[in-house]
Structures are given as C-alpha cells and as structure tokens.
Amino acid sequence: MEERVMSELLHRYAHARAGDKGDRLSLGVFVYQEDHYAWLVEQLSEPNVAALFEHRGVSHVTRYLLPHLKGVNLVLDDALQGGVNGALNLDGHGKTLSALLLSMQVTPPT
C-alpha cells in the first residue's frame, strides 16, 4: 500500500513574488498547475499566513483571490520592520519573504 506524504513545502506547487509599500508587504502566489488553485486558496488562509509571519510582528493579513490568474495576493501590514526607509535590516523591501512563504509546510493536493 502506498503511503501518503503528510506535508510538503509550498514551493513544490507554487511560485511567488514580493513587493512593498512602506511597511506593507505584498506577496503574489501562483500555482504551477491550474487544478491546484482551490487547494492553494485553502492552504493560504489569512490565519495560516499570519501564523507563519508572526515573528515579524505582522498586525494584519488580507487575502485577495485572483481566480483568473490562479493566484492569491497576500497583503501583510507591519511586516517590514519600518520598510526600506525605516528598517536597519538588509531586506527592507521584503523580497526574501516570498522565499519564507514558499517554505511553508502544506498538505499536498489530492
């Protein structure tokens, strides 16, 4: 009998791009296969994303569904520790945070 994998990394099923505006991070996430879109929406709930970025002090996550593009736009408030002009970290734009999202443990699609 074949054993089912219980979790995988999101990057196996989707790709992402990050953008910023002040202290607000925008993450666009798009599935590789169209039939995985409903699964992506299920995995990237606002509470799941907020939990992943909790250590960054995110105050609010808003999710926008992009069904025609088979993607999701996630907007995270207060994710950039002040943004490019206010943060002393090396990634004030938050570009590497798309990689953090793609490292999220997910339940594989069926």
mmCIF file with all atom_site columns, C-alpha atoms in Angstrom:
data_model
loop_
_atom_site.group_PDB
_atom_site.id
_atom_site.type_symbol
_atom_site.label_atom_id
_atom_site.label_alt_id
_atom_site.label_comp_id
_atom_site.label_asym_id
_atom_site.label_entity_id
_atom_site.label_seq_id
_atom_site.pdbx_PDB_ins_code
_atom_site.Cartn_x
_atom_site.Cartn_y
_atom_site.Cartn_z
_atom_site.occupancy
_atom_site.B_iso_or_equiv
_atom_site.pdbx_formal_charge
_atom_site.auth_seq_id
_atom_site.auth_comp_id
_atom_site.auth_asym_id
_atom_site.auth_atom_id
_atom_site.pdbx_PDB_model_num
ATOM 1   C CA . MET A 1 1   ? 0.000  0.000  0.000   1.00 0.00 ? 1   MET A CA 1
ATOM 2   C CA . GLU A 1 2   ? 1.312  3.442  -0.931  1.00 0.00 ? 2   GLU A CA 1
ATOM 3   C CA . GLU A 1 3   ? 1.934  5.786  1.995   1.00 0.00 ? 3   GLU A CA 1
ATOM 4   C CA . ARG A 1 4   ? 0.655  9.340  1.569   1.00 0.00 ? 4   ARG A CA 1
ATOM 5   C CA . VAL A 1 5   ? 3.019  12.220 2.319   1.00 0.00 ? 5   VAL A CA 1
ATOM 6   C CA . MET A 1 6   ? 1.554  14.332 5.124   1.00 0.00 ? 6   MET A CA 1
ATOM 7   C CA . SER A 1 7   ? 3.324  17.616 4.351   1.00 0.00 ? 7   SER A CA 1
ATOM 8   C CA . GLU A 1 8   ? 5.401  19.269 1.657   1.00 0.00 ? 8   GLU A CA 1
ATOM 9   C CA . LEU A 1 9   ? 6.858  22.704 1.070   1.00 0.00 ? 9   LEU A CA 1
ATOM 10  C CA . LEU A 1 10  ? 4.668  25.171 -0.795  1.00 0.00 ? 10  LEU A CA 1
ATOM 11  C CA . HIS A 1 11  ? 7.383  25.881 -3.377  1.00 0.00 ? 11  HIS A CA 1
ATOM 12  C CA . ARG A 1 12  ? 6.766  22.456 -4.880  1.00 0.00 ? 12  ARG A CA 1
ATOM 13  C CA . TYR A 1 13  ? 3.332  23.635 -6.072  1.00 0.00 ? 13  TYR A CA 1
ATOM 14  C CA . ALA A 1 14  ? 3.593  27.408 -6.481  1.00 0.00 ? 14  ALA A CA 1
ATOM 15  C CA . HIS A 1 15  ? 5.882  30.354 -7.125  1.00 0.00 ? 15  HIS A CA 1
ATOM 16  C CA . ALA A 1 16  ? 5.779  33.796 -5.509  1.00 0.00 ? 16  ALA A CA 1
ATOM 17  C CA . ARG A 1 17  ? 6.842  37.399 -5.938  1.00 0.00 ? 17  ARG A CA 1
ATOM 18  C CA . ALA A 1 18  ? 7.143  40.086 -3.255  1.00 0.00 ? 18  ALA A CA 1
ATOM 19  C CA . GLY A 1 19  ? 6.568  43.825 -3.365  1.00 0.00 ? 19  GLY A CA 1
ATOM 20  C CA . ASP A 1 20  ? 6.439  46.584 -0.778  1.00 0.00 ? 20  ASP A CA 1
ATOM 21  C CA . LYS A 1 21  ? 4.849  49.921 0.009   1.00 0.00 ? 21  LYS A CA 1
ATOM 22  C CA . GLY A 1 22  ? 6.133  51.440 3.217   1.00 0.00 ? 22  GLY A CA 1
ATOM 23  C CA . ASP A 1 23  ? 5.793  48.861 5.980   1.00 0.00 ? 23  ASP A CA 1
ATOM 24  C CA . ARG A 1 24  ? 3.298  46.796 3.981   1.00 0.00 ? 24  ARG A CA 1
ATOM 25  C CA . LEU A 1 25  ? 4.356  43.612 2.186   1.00 0.00 ? 25  LEU A CA 1
ATOM 26  C CA . SER A 1 26  ? 2.501  42.243 -0.822  1.00 0.00 ? 26  SER A CA 1
ATOM 27  C CA . LEU A 1 27  ? 3.054  38.611 -1.806  1.00 0.00 ? 27  LEU A CA 1
ATOM 28  C CA . GLY A 1 28  ? 1.684  37.239 -5.056  1.00 0.00 ? 28  GLY A CA 1
ATOM 29  C CA . VAL A 1 29  ? 1.490  33.441 -5.102  1.00 0.00 ? 29  VAL A CA 1
ATOM 30  C CA . PHE A 1 30  ? 0.580  31.452 -8.220  1.00 0.00 ? 30  PHE A CA 1
ATOM 31  C CA . VAL A 1 31  ? 0.175  27.696 -8.690  1.00 0.00 ? 31  VAL A CA 1
ATOM 32  C CA . TYR A 1 32  ? 2.094  25.827 -11.371 1.00 0.00 ? 32  TYR A CA 1
ATOM 33  C CA . GLN A 1 33  ? -0.953 23.691 -12.239 1.00 0.00 ? 33  GLN A CA 1
ATOM 34  C CA . GLU A 1 34  ? -4.364 25.315 -12.695 1.00 0.00 ? 34  GLU A CA 1
ATOM 35  C CA . ASP A 1 35  ? -6.173 22.449 -10.986 1.00 0.00 ? 35  ASP A CA 1
ATOM 36  C CA . HIS A 1 36  ? -4.277 23.234 -7.756  1.00 0.00 ? 36  HIS A CA 1
ATOM 37  C CA . TYR A 1 37  ? -5.848 26.697 -7.399  1.00 0.00 ? 37  TYR A CA 1
ATOM 38  C CA . ALA A 1 38  ? -8.654 25.687 -4.984  1.00 0.00 ? 38  ALA A CA 1
ATOM 39  C CA . TRP A 1 39  ? -6.054 23.845 -2.914  1.00 0.00 ? 39  TRP A CA 1
ATOM 40  C CA . LEU A 1 40  ? -3.856 26.977 -2.798  1.00 0.00 ? 40  LEU A CA 1
ATOM 41  C CA . VAL A 1 41  ? -6.781 29.067 -1.549  1.00 0.00 ? 41  VAL A CA 1
ATOM 42  C CA . GLU A 1 42  ? -7.390 26.504 1.194   1.00 0.00 ? 42  GLU A CA 1
ATOM 43  C CA . GLN A 1 43  ? -3.741 26.418 2.291   1.00 0.00 ? 43  GLN A CA 1
ATOM 44  C CA . LEU A 1 44  ? -3.132 30.183 2.248   1.00 0.00 ? 44  LEU A CA 1
ATOM 45  C CA . SER A 1 45  ? -5.839 31.273 4.646   1.00 0.00 ? 45  SER A CA 1
ATOM 46  C CA . GLU A 1 46  ? -5.298 34.552 6.473   1.00 0.00 ? 46  GLU A CA 1
ATOM 47  C CA . PRO A 1 47  ? -4.759 32.766 9.831   1.00 0.00 ? 47  PRO A CA 1
ATOM 48  C CA . ASN A 1 48  ? -2.215 30.333 8.316   1.00 0.00 ? 48  ASN A CA 1
ATOM 49  C CA . VAL A 1 49  ? -0.205 33.152 6.749   1.00 0.00 ? 49  VAL A CA 1
ATOM 50  C CA . ALA A 1 50  ? -0.413 35.286 9.905   1.00 0.00 ? 50  ALA A CA 1
ATOM 51  C CA . ALA A 1 51  ? 0.964  32.374 11.948  1.00 0.00 ? 51  ALA A CA 1
ATOM 52  C CA . LEU A 1 52  ? 3.891  31.921 9.546   1.00 0.00 ? 52  LEU A CA 1
ATOM 53  C CA . PHE A 1 53  ? 4.843  35.607 9.772   1.00 0.00 ? 53  PHE A CA 1
ATOM 54  C CA . GLU A 1 54  ? 4.032  36.083 13.470  1.00 0.00 ? 54  GLU A CA 1
ATOM 55  C CA . HIS A 1 55  ? 7.721  36.514 14.336  1.00 0.00 ? 55  HIS A CA 1
ATOM 56  C CA . ARG A 1 56  ? 7.831  39.583 12.045  1.00 0.00 ? 56  ARG A CA 1
ATOM 57  C CA . GLY A 1 57  ? 5.207  41.438 14.078  1.00 0.00 ? 57  GLY A CA 1
ATOM 58  C CA . VAL A 1 58  ? 2.585  41.367 11.319  1.00 0.00 ? 58  VAL A CA 1
ATOM 59  C CA . SER A 1 59  ? -0.536 43.138 12.570  1.00 0.00 ? 59  SER A CA 1
ATOM 60  C CA . HIS A 1 60  ? -2.970 42.104 9.839   1.00 0.00 ? 60  HIS A CA 1
ATOM 61  C CA . VAL A 1 61  ? -3.142 39.831 6.782   1.00 0.00 ? 61  VAL A CA 1
ATOM 62  C CA . THR A 1 62  ? -5.565 40.491 3.929   1.00 0.00 ? 62  THR A CA 1
ATOM 63  C CA . ARG A 1 63  ? -6.020 37.903 1.182   1.00 0.00 ? 63  ARG A CA 1
ATOM 64  C CA . TYR A 1 64  ? -7.205 38.773 -2.318  1.00 0.00 ? 64  TYR A CA 1
ATOM 65  C CA . LEU A 1 65  ? -8.205 35.910 -4.596  1.00 0.00 ? 65  LEU A CA 1
ATOM 66  C CA . LEU A 1 66  ? -7.107 36.050 -8.238  1.00 0.00 ? 66  LEU A CA 1
ATOM 67  C CA . PRO A 1 67  ? -9.072 33.178 -9.813  1.00 0.00 ? 67  PRO A CA 1
ATOM 68  C CA . HIS A 1 68  ? -8.411 34.120 -13.446 1.00 0.00 ? 68  HIS A CA 1
ATOM 69  C CA . LEU A 1 69  ? -4.668 34.163 -12.734 1.00 0.00 ? 69  LEU A CA 1
ATOM 70  C CA . LYS A 1 70  ? -4.807 31.076 -10.482 1.00 0.00 ? 70  LYS A CA 1
ATOM 71  C CA . GLY A 1 71  ? -3.184 33.015 -7.700  1.00 0.00 ? 71  GLY A CA 1
ATOM 72  C CA . VAL A 1 72  ? -3.570 34.799 -4.401  1.00 0.00 ? 72  VAL A CA 1
ATOM 73  C CA . ASN A 1 73  ? -2.313 38.223 -3.333  1.00 0.00 ? 73  ASN A CA 1
ATOM 74  C CA . LEU A 1 74  ? -1.478 38.479 0.355   1.00 0.00 ? 74  LEU A CA 1
ATOM 75  C CA . VAL A 1 75  ? -1.033 41.889 1.965   1.00 0.00 ? 75  VAL A CA 1
ATOM 76  C CA . LEU A 1 76  ? 0.758  41.865 5.323   1.00 0.00 ? 76  LEU A CA 1
ATOM 77  C CA . ASP A 1 77  ? 0.685  45.021 7.437   1.00 0.00 ? 77  ASP A CA 1
ATOM 78  C CA . ASP A 1 78  ? 3.713  45.901 9.586   1.00 0.00 ? 78  ASP A CA 1
ATOM 79  C CA . ALA A 1 79  ? 5.792  43.089 8.068   1.00 0.00 ? 79  ALA A CA 1
ATOM 80  C CA . LEU A 1 80  ? 8.865  45.100 7.049   1.00 0.00 ? 80  LEU A CA 1
ATOM 81  C CA . GLN A 1 81  ? 10.097 46.496 10.367  1.00 0.00 ? 81  GLN A CA 1
ATOM 82  C CA . GLY A 1 82  ? 9.604  50.047 9.119   1.00 0.00 ? 82  GLY A CA 1
ATOM 83  C CA . GLY A 1 83  ? 10.090 49.475 5.395   1.00 0.00 ? 83  GLY A CA 1
ATOM 84  C CA . VAL A 1 84  ? 13.017 50.395 3.190   1.00 0.00 ? 84  VAL A CA 1
ATOM 85  C CA . ASN A 1 85  ? 13.435 53.878 4.678   1.00 0.00 ? 85  ASN A CA 1
ATOM 86  C CA . GLY A 1 86  ? 12.941 52.908 8.302   1.00 0.00 ? 86  GLY A CA 1
ATOM 87  C CA . ALA A 1 87  ? 14.470 49.456 8.705   1.00 0.00 ? 87  ALA A CA 1
ATOM 88  C CA . LEU A 1 88  ? 18.071 48.669 9.503   1.00 0.00 ? 88  LEU A CA 1
ATOM 89  C CA . ASN A 1 89  ? 17.838 45.121 8.159   1.00 0.00 ? 89  ASN A CA 1
ATOM 90  C CA . LEU A 1 90  ? 19.354 44.035 4.850   1.00 0.00 ? 90  LEU A CA 1
ATOM 91  C CA . ASP A 1 91  ? 15.999 43.404 3.163   1.00 0.00 ? 91  ASP A CA 1
ATOM 92  C CA . GLY A 1 92  ? 13.876 46.484 3.761   1.00 0.00 ? 92  GLY A CA 1
ATOM 93  C CA . HIS A 1 93  ? 11.848 45.707 0.628   1.00 0.00 ? 93  HIS A CA 1
ATOM 94  C CA . GLY A 1 94  ? 10.980 42.221 1.911   1.00 0.00 ? 94  GLY A CA 1
ATOM 95  C CA . LYS A 1 95  ? 11.948 40.449 -1.308  1.00 0.00 ? 95  LYS A CA 1
ATOM 96  C CA . THR A 1 96  ? 13.280 37.393 0.527   1.00 0.00 ? 96  THR A CA 1
ATOM 97  C CA . LEU A 1 97  ? 9.994  36.963 2.388   1.00 0.00 ? 97  LEU A CA 1
ATOM 98  C CA . SER A 1 98  ? 8.486  35.289 -0.675  1.00 0.00 ? 98  SER A CA 1
ATOM 99  C CA . ALA A 1 99  ? 11.022 32.505 -0.063  1.00 0.00 ? 99  ALA A CA 1
ATOM 100 C CA . LEU A 1 100 ? 9.837  32.276 3.543   1.00 0.00 ? 100 LEU A CA 1
ATOM 101 C CA . LEU A 1 101 ? 6.253  31.859 2.352   1.00 0.00 ? 101 LEU A CA 1
ATOM 102 C CA . LEU A 1 102 ? 7.308  29.198 -0.157  1.00 0.00 ? 102 LEU A CA 1
ATOM 103 C CA . SER A 1 103 ? 8.983  27.267 2.680   1.00 0.00 ? 103 SER A CA 1
ATOM 104 C CA . MET A 1 104 ? 5.593  26.925 4.401   1.00 0.00 ? 104 MET A CA 1
ATOM 105 C CA . GLN A 1 105 ? 4.603  23.351 5.256   1.00 0.00 ? 105 GLN A CA 1
ATOM 106 C CA . VAL A 1 106 ? 1.408  22.425 3.395   1.00 0.00 ? 106 VAL A CA 1
ATOM 107 C CA . THR A 1 107 ? -0.759 19.369 2.957   1.00 0.00 ? 107 THR A CA 1
ATOM 108 C CA . PRO A 1 108 ? -0.195 18.129 -0.615  1.00 0.00 ? 108 PRO A CA 1
ATOM 109 C CA . PRO A 1 109 ? -3.094 18.429 -3.054  1.00 0.00 ? 109 PRO A CA 1
ATOM 110 C CA . THR A 1 110 ? -5.006 15.248 -3.829  1.00 0.00 ? 110 THR A CA 1
#
